[in-house]
Amino acid sequence: MSYNLLKGKRGIIFGALDENSIAWKTAERVHEEGGKFVLTNAPIAMRMGQINELAEKTGSQIVSADATSIEDLENLVEKATEILGGKLDFVLHSIGMSVNVRKGKAYTDQNYDWTTKGWDVSAVSFHKTMQTLYKKDAMNEWGSIVALTYMAAQRVFPDYNDMADNKAYLESIARSFGYFFGKEKKVRVNTISQSPTPTTAGQGVKGFGGFMAYADKMSPLGNATAIDCANYTVTLFSDLTKRVTLQNLYNDGGFSNVGVSNEVIEAFTEE
Ligand SMILES: NC(=O)c1ccc[n+]([C@@H]2O[C@H](COP(=O)([O-])OP(=O)(O)OC[C@H]3O[C@@H](n4cnc5c(N)ncnc54)[C@H](O)[C@@H]3O)[C@@H](O)[C@H]2O)c1
């Protein structure tokens, strides 16, 4: 169903790797709602992924950028405003990666070069993206910037490893930069804290299947899917949420406020 919520709006969508990616579903929904955008991903991901297919489907152009490189980000913002014919109304940061997780390094035995790489990709890239947009004055007033996060920033999920710290950092950057973006440019900045979702990044976490099933049983509405996340992002890009900013918003079926559910109690009850 389409409501034309994003008609006339222009933006950039980071992080569509394959059709499971949250950014992929978001691009499809933004397109259905009338938004126009440039797709971007790291050069290496573009070789592996199927982003061309998405670009074709949504009538979008692709500009590759490593989100840790200021030079790449400057080029991206310049090209995107040129291609789309004006300043931007929305940006989705849908990027996450931990080398420690990828290589199975325990939280208590970090390789700090990998830790540094992980926070640069997963958190500081959000600051770099916003700083580039800010300095180039590339956002329209009442524009909206969204990044995706996970509740391991607030609570312990042992196998989420250093991504928990990266997400805490990301959420803090959203608030801090959101202050300046709000004051100076009337642009809102929020993070969506999403349920576990079966994507390439999600499935990299050890024990992901059990973790997902547990979250589903704990959530009164069940886990939020990638499409649910895409829909929520559309509302945050739309004019219906103009003064929602500096927030970490849970899209998690209620998981974050549940202590225990009947299903979980039953699983531990001895007859
Ligand atoms: N899947 C989940 O369970 C879940 C839950 C909550 C939040 N999130 C967050 O959602 C976001 C999207 O992840 P996803 O689950 O769709 O997985 P995904 O693997 O499809 O997307 C991650 C993206 O990050 C991109 N990326 C990595 N390094 C990059 C770099 N240097 N420059 C630019 N792009 C880079 C990858 O190419 C990929 O497209 C991430 O921030 C992730 O942490 C995911």
Short mmCIF file of C-alpha atoms and ligand atoms in Angstrom, two decimals:
data_model
loop_
_atom_site.label_atom_id
_atom_site.label_comp_id
_atom_site.label_asym_id
_atom_site.label_seq_id
_atom_site.Cartn_x
_atom_site.Cartn_y
_atom_site.Cartn_z
CA MET A 1 0.00 0.00 0.00
CA SER A 2 1.32 3.44 -0.86
CA TYR A 3 0.34 6.81 0.65
CA ASN A 4 2.67 9.05 -1.40
CA LEU A 5 4.25 10.12 1.88
CA LEU A 6 7.61 10.89 0.27
CA LYS A 7 6.48 12.49 -2.97
CA GLY A 8 9.00 15.13 -4.07
CA LYS A 9 11.61 14.07 -1.50
CA ARG A 10 15.22 13.22 -2.32
CA GLY A 11 17.79 11.27 -0.38
CA ILE A 12 20.65 8.81 0.01
CA ILE A 13 20.28 5.19 1.15
CA PHE A 14 23.40 3.46 2.48
CA GLY A 15 23.80 -0.28 3.04
CA ALA A 16 21.69 -2.31 0.58
CA LEU A 17 23.78 -5.44 0.07
CA ASP A 18 21.18 -8.01 -0.98
CA GLU A 19 17.41 -8.44 -0.86
CA ASN A 20 17.52 -9.34 2.85
CA SER A 21 19.19 -6.06 3.81
CA ILE A 22 17.04 -3.67 5.81
CA ALA A 23 18.26 -0.89 3.48
CA TRP A 24 17.05 -2.89 0.44
CA LYS A 25 13.52 -3.16 1.83
CA THR A 26 13.65 0.51 2.81
CA ALA A 27 14.69 1.54 -0.71
CA GLU A 28 11.75 -0.41 -2.12
CA ARG A 29 9.29 1.21 0.29
CA VAL A 30 10.70 4.73 -0.17
CA HIS A 31 10.36 4.23 -3.92
CA GLU A 32 6.74 3.11 -3.52
CA GLU A 33 6.06 6.22 -1.45
CA GLY A 34 7.36 8.49 -4.23
CA GLY A 35 10.85 9.29 -2.86
CA LYS A 36 13.87 9.53 -5.17
CA PHE A 37 17.33 8.52 -4.00
CA VAL A 38 20.89 7.54 -4.74
CA LEU A 39 21.99 4.13 -3.51
CA THR A 40 25.44 3.71 -2.01
CA ASN A 41 27.61 0.99 -0.54
CA ALA A 42 31.31 0.22 -0.01
CA PRO A 43 33.13 -0.61 -3.26
CA ILE A 44 33.78 -4.19 -2.12
CA ALA A 45 30.11 -4.77 -1.22
CA MET A 46 29.05 -3.51 -4.66
CA ARG A 47 31.12 -6.25 -6.25
CA MET A 48 29.57 -8.93 -4.04
CA GLY A 49 26.02 -7.60 -3.82
CA GLN A 50 23.12 -7.30 -6.16
CA ILE A 51 22.67 -3.55 -5.84
CA ASN A 52 22.33 -3.04 -9.63
CA GLU A 53 19.11 -5.01 -9.55
CA LEU A 54 17.70 -2.71 -6.85
CA ALA A 55 18.83 0.40 -8.73
CA GLU A 56 17.04 -0.78 -11.84
CA LYS A 57 13.89 -1.63 -9.93
CA THR A 58 13.74 1.75 -8.19
CA GLY A 59 15.06 3.92 -11.05
CA SER A 60 18.05 4.95 -8.94
CA GLN A 61 21.69 5.62 -9.61
CA ILE A 62 24.51 4.14 -7.55
CA VAL A 63 27.51 6.04 -6.20
CA SER A 64 29.99 3.86 -4.34
CA ALA A 65 31.49 5.15 -1.09
CA ASP A 66 33.40 3.66 1.79
CA ALA A 67 31.54 5.36 4.64
CA THR A 68 34.78 5.70 6.63
CA SER A 69 36.39 7.86 3.90
CA ILE A 70 35.67 11.60 3.98
CA GLU A 71 36.82 11.88 0.36
CA ASP A 72 34.31 9.23 -0.72
CA LEU A 73 31.53 10.83 1.34
CA GLU A 74 32.21 14.28 -0.14
CA ASN A 75 32.07 12.81 -3.63
CA LEU A 76 28.86 10.96 -2.75
CA VAL A 77 27.06 14.03 -1.42
CA GLU A 78 28.17 16.16 -4.40
CA LYS A 79 27.08 13.52 -6.92
CA ALA A 80 23.80 12.77 -5.13
CA THR A 81 22.69 16.43 -5.06
CA GLU A 82 23.71 16.74 -8.71
CA ILE A 83 21.89 13.56 -9.81
CA LEU A 84 18.76 14.33 -7.79
CA GLY A 85 18.76 18.00 -8.77
CA GLY A 86 18.82 19.64 -5.35
CA LYS A 87 19.40 19.35 -1.62
CA LEU A 88 18.43 16.20 0.28
CA ASP A 89 15.41 15.47 2.47
CA PHE A 90 16.39 12.09 3.90
CA VAL A 91 19.43 9.89 4.59
CA LEU A 92 19.47 6.29 5.85
CA HIS A 93 22.65 5.00 7.50
CA SER A 94 22.28 1.20 7.51
CA ILE A 95 25.86 0.09 8.10
CA GLY A 96 27.40 -2.25 10.63
CA MET A 97 30.45 -4.47 10.81
CA SER A 98 32.73 -5.88 13.52
CA VAL A 99 35.95 -7.61 12.51
CA ASN A 100 36.12 -9.23 15.97
CA VAL A 101 32.66 -10.78 15.39
CA ARG A 102 33.57 -11.84 11.87
CA LYS A 103 36.75 -13.54 12.99
CA GLY A 104 35.23 -15.12 16.12
CA LYS A 105 37.37 -13.11 18.56
CA ALA A 106 35.86 -13.06 22.07
CA TYR A 107 34.88 -9.78 23.76
CA THR A 108 37.45 -10.58 26.46
CA ASP A 109 40.24 -11.11 23.92
CA GLN A 110 39.85 -8.22 21.47
CA ASN A 111 42.20 -7.41 18.66
CA TYR A 112 42.14 -3.62 19.08
CA ASP A 113 43.01 -2.89 15.44
CA TRP A 114 39.81 -4.76 14.60
CA THR A 115 37.92 -2.98 17.38
CA THR A 116 39.01 0.36 15.92
CA LYS A 117 38.00 -0.68 12.41
CA GLY A 118 34.60 -1.80 13.75
CA TRP A 119 33.75 1.47 15.49
CA ASP A 120 34.95 3.47 12.52
CA VAL A 121 32.66 1.53 10.14
CA SER A 122 29.69 1.11 12.50
CA ALA A 123 29.62 4.38 14.45
CA VAL A 124 32.09 7.09 13.38
CA SER A 125 30.95 6.67 9.75
CA PHE A 126 27.64 8.15 10.92
CA HIS A 127 29.43 11.21 12.29
CA LYS A 128 31.47 11.49 9.09
CA THR A 129 28.33 11.24 6.97
CA MET A 130 26.51 13.92 8.97
CA GLN A 131 29.56 16.20 9.13
CA THR A 132 29.89 16.00 5.34
CA LEU A 133 26.19 16.77 4.85
CA TYR A 134 26.39 19.61 7.40
CA LYS A 135 29.49 21.28 5.98
CA LYS A 136 28.18 21.08 2.45
CA ASP A 137 24.78 22.37 3.62
CA ALA A 138 23.29 19.48 1.65
CA MET A 139 20.13 18.90 3.71
CA ASN A 140 16.84 20.73 3.20
CA GLU A 141 15.09 22.22 6.24
CA TRP A 142 12.83 19.64 7.93
CA GLY A 143 14.95 16.86 6.46
CA SER A 144 15.40 13.59 8.34
CA ILE A 145 18.44 11.40 9.04
CA VAL A 146 18.04 7.85 10.41
CA ALA A 147 20.58 5.24 11.52
CA LEU A 148 19.87 1.66 12.57
CA THR A 149 20.87 0.26 15.94
CA TYR A 150 20.28 -2.61 18.34
CA MET A 151 19.30 -2.86 22.01
CA ALA A 152 22.69 -4.33 22.94
CA ALA A 153 23.60 -0.64 23.36
CA GLN A 154 21.47 -0.64 26.55
CA ARG A 155 21.52 -4.27 27.74
CA VAL A 156 24.00 -7.13 27.67
CA PHE A 157 23.81 -9.61 24.80
CA PRO A 158 27.13 -11.46 25.24
CA ASP A 159 27.59 -12.65 21.65
CA TYR A 160 26.95 -9.21 20.18
CA ASN A 161 30.55 -8.56 21.23
CA ASP A 162 32.04 -5.12 20.45
CA MET A 163 29.03 -4.25 18.25
CA ALA A 164 27.26 -3.41 21.54
CA ASP A 165 29.80 -0.66 22.20
CA ASN A 166 29.65 0.48 18.56
CA LYS A 167 25.88 0.85 18.80
CA ALA A 168 26.12 2.83 22.08
CA TYR A 169 28.58 5.14 20.31
CA LEU A 170 26.30 5.41 17.24
CA GLU A 171 23.27 6.34 19.36
CA SER A 172 25.26 8.99 21.20
CA ILE A 173 26.47 10.49 17.90
CA ALA A 174 22.83 10.69 16.75
CA ARG A 175 21.90 12.75 19.82
CA SER A 176 24.99 14.96 19.78
CA PHE A 177 24.97 15.73 16.06
CA GLY A 178 21.18 15.89 16.08
CA TYR A 179 21.38 18.85 18.45
CA PHE A 180 23.49 20.89 16.02
CA PHE A 181 21.57 19.71 12.96
CA GLY A 182 18.31 20.71 14.66
CA LYS A 183 19.48 24.12 15.84
CA GLU A 184 21.31 25.18 12.71
CA LYS A 185 19.47 23.44 9.87
CA LYS A 186 16.09 22.24 11.25
CA VAL A 187 17.02 18.65 10.41
CA ARG A 188 16.04 15.73 12.65
CA VAL A 189 18.29 12.82 13.57
CA ASN A 190 17.06 9.56 15.11
CA THR A 191 18.09 5.94 15.52
CA ILE A 192 15.75 2.98 15.13
CA SER A 193 16.50 0.09 17.46
CA GLN A 194 15.41 -2.92 15.43
CA SER A 195 14.54 -6.52 16.42
CA PRO A 196 17.00 -9.24 15.37
CA THR A 197 16.51 -9.62 11.61
CA PRO A 198 17.87 -12.38 9.33
CA THR A 199 20.35 -10.42 7.16
CA THR A 200 24.05 -10.90 6.35
CA ALA A 201 25.10 -8.65 9.26
CA GLY A 202 22.53 -10.17 11.66
CA GLN A 203 23.43 -13.76 10.93
CA GLY A 204 27.09 -13.01 11.63
CA VAL A 205 26.25 -12.96 15.36
CA LYS A 206 26.92 -16.31 17.10
CA GLY A 207 23.77 -18.25 18.04
CA PHE A 208 21.61 -15.88 15.96
CA GLY A 209 18.78 -18.42 15.41
CA GLY A 210 18.22 -19.00 19.14
CA PHE A 211 18.59 -15.32 19.84
CA MET A 212 15.92 -14.46 17.27
CA ALA A 213 13.48 -17.10 18.49
CA TYR A 214 13.93 -15.94 22.10
CA ALA A 215 13.28 -12.29 21.15
CA ASP A 216 10.19 -13.37 19.22
CA LYS A 217 8.78 -15.25 22.24
CA MET A 218 9.52 -12.30 24.53
CA SER A 219 7.83 -9.69 22.31
CA PRO A 220 4.04 -9.31 22.61
CA LEU A 221 3.86 -8.41 18.92
CA GLY A 222 6.68 -10.73 17.81
CA ASN A 223 9.92 -9.59 16.15
CA ALA A 224 9.73 -6.61 13.83
CA THR A 225 10.72 -7.64 10.30
CA ALA A 226 12.91 -5.77 7.82
CA ILE A 227 9.73 -4.54 6.12
CA ASP A 228 8.39 -3.25 9.44
CA CYS A 229 11.66 -1.36 9.83
CA ALA A 230 11.38 0.03 6.29
CA ASN A 231 7.83 1.24 7.01
CA TYR A 232 8.88 2.90 10.26
CA THR A 233 11.74 4.64 8.46
CA VAL A 234 9.29 5.93 5.83
CA THR A 235 7.28 7.60 8.61
CA LEU A 236 10.44 9.18 10.00
CA PHE A 237 11.35 10.51 6.55
CA SER A 238 7.84 11.88 6.05
CA ASP A 239 6.45 15.25 7.18
CA LEU A 240 4.27 13.44 9.76
CA THR A 241 7.16 13.25 12.26
CA LYS A 242 8.66 16.73 11.88
CA ARG A 243 9.56 17.33 15.51
CA VAL A 244 10.71 13.85 16.47
CA THR A 245 14.45 14.15 16.95
CA LEU A 246 17.38 13.00 19.15
CA GLN A 247 15.45 9.79 19.87
CA ASN A 248 16.36 6.15 19.96
CA LEU A 249 13.09 4.56 18.80
CA TYR A 250 12.33 0.89 19.43
CA ASN A 251 10.89 -1.08 16.55
CA ASP A 252 10.93 -4.39 18.37
CA GLY A 253 7.40 -5.70 18.99
CA GLY A 254 7.64 -4.53 22.61
CA PHE A 255 10.71 -6.63 23.53
CA SER A 256 12.57 -3.76 25.23
CA ASN A 257 9.91 -3.30 27.93
CA VAL A 258 9.16 -6.95 28.73
CA GLY A 259 10.70 -8.61 31.79
CA VAL A 260 9.50 -12.10 30.96
CA SER A 261 6.74 -13.65 28.85
CA ASN A 262 4.45 -16.64 29.55
CA GLU A 263 6.13 -18.61 26.75
CA VAL A 264 9.56 -18.14 28.30
CA ILE A 265 8.26 -19.06 31.79
CA GLU A 266 6.69 -22.22 30.33
CA ALA A 267 9.98 -23.22 28.72
CA PHE A 268 11.59 -23.22 32.18
CA THR A 269 8.70 -24.73 34.17
CA GLU A 270 9.20 -28.33 35.37
CA GLU A 271 5.97 -30.33 35.49
N1 LIG B 1 20.03 -7.72 11.28
C1 LIG B 1 19.78 -7.44 12.54
O1 LIG B 1 19.48 -8.31 13.37
C2 LIG B 1 19.86 -6.00 13.00
C3 LIG B 1 19.23 -5.62 14.20
C4 LIG B 1 19.32 -4.30 14.63
C5 LIG B 1 20.05 -3.39 13.87
N2 LIG B 1 20.67 -3.78 12.71
C6 LIG B 1 21.46 -2.80 11.96
O2 LIG B 1 20.88 -2.58 10.69
C7 LIG B 1 21.88 -2.06 9.83
C8 LIG B 1 21.83 -2.80 8.51
O3 LIG B 1 22.24 -4.13 8.64
P1 LIG B 1 21.49 -5.36 7.97
O4 LIG B 1 21.01 -6.22 9.08
O5 LIG B 1 20.54 -4.90 6.93
O6 LIG B 1 22.70 -6.17 7.30
P2 LIG B 1 23.45 -6.06 5.89
O7 LIG B 1 24.66 -6.93 6.04
O8 LIG B 1 22.52 -6.35 4.79
O9 LIG B 1 23.89 -4.51 5.82
C9 LIG B 1 25.07 -3.99 6.38
C10 LIG B 1 25.65 -3.07 5.32
O10 LIG B 1 26.80 -2.34 5.79
C11 LIG B 1 27.61 -2.12 4.64
N3 LIG B 1 28.96 -1.68 4.97
C12 LIG B 1 29.90 -2.36 5.69
N4 LIG B 1 31.04 -1.65 5.72
C13 LIG B 1 30.83 -0.50 5.02
C14 LIG B 1 31.62 0.64 4.71
N5 LIG B 1 32.89 0.74 5.13
N6 LIG B 1 31.08 1.63 3.98
C15 LIG B 1 29.79 1.56 3.55
N7 LIG B 1 28.98 0.50 3.82
C16 LIG B 1 29.50 -0.50 4.55
C17 LIG B 1 27.58 -3.51 4.00
O11 LIG B 1 28.11 -3.52 2.70
C18 LIG B 1 26.11 -3.84 4.07
O12 LIG B 1 25.42 -3.37 2.94
C19 LIG B 1 23.21 -2.19 10.58
O13 LIG B 1 23.51 -0.97 11.22
C20 LIG B 1 22.87 -3.24 11.61
O14 LIG B 1 23.73 -3.22 12.73
C21 LIG B 1 20.56 -5.06 12.25
#
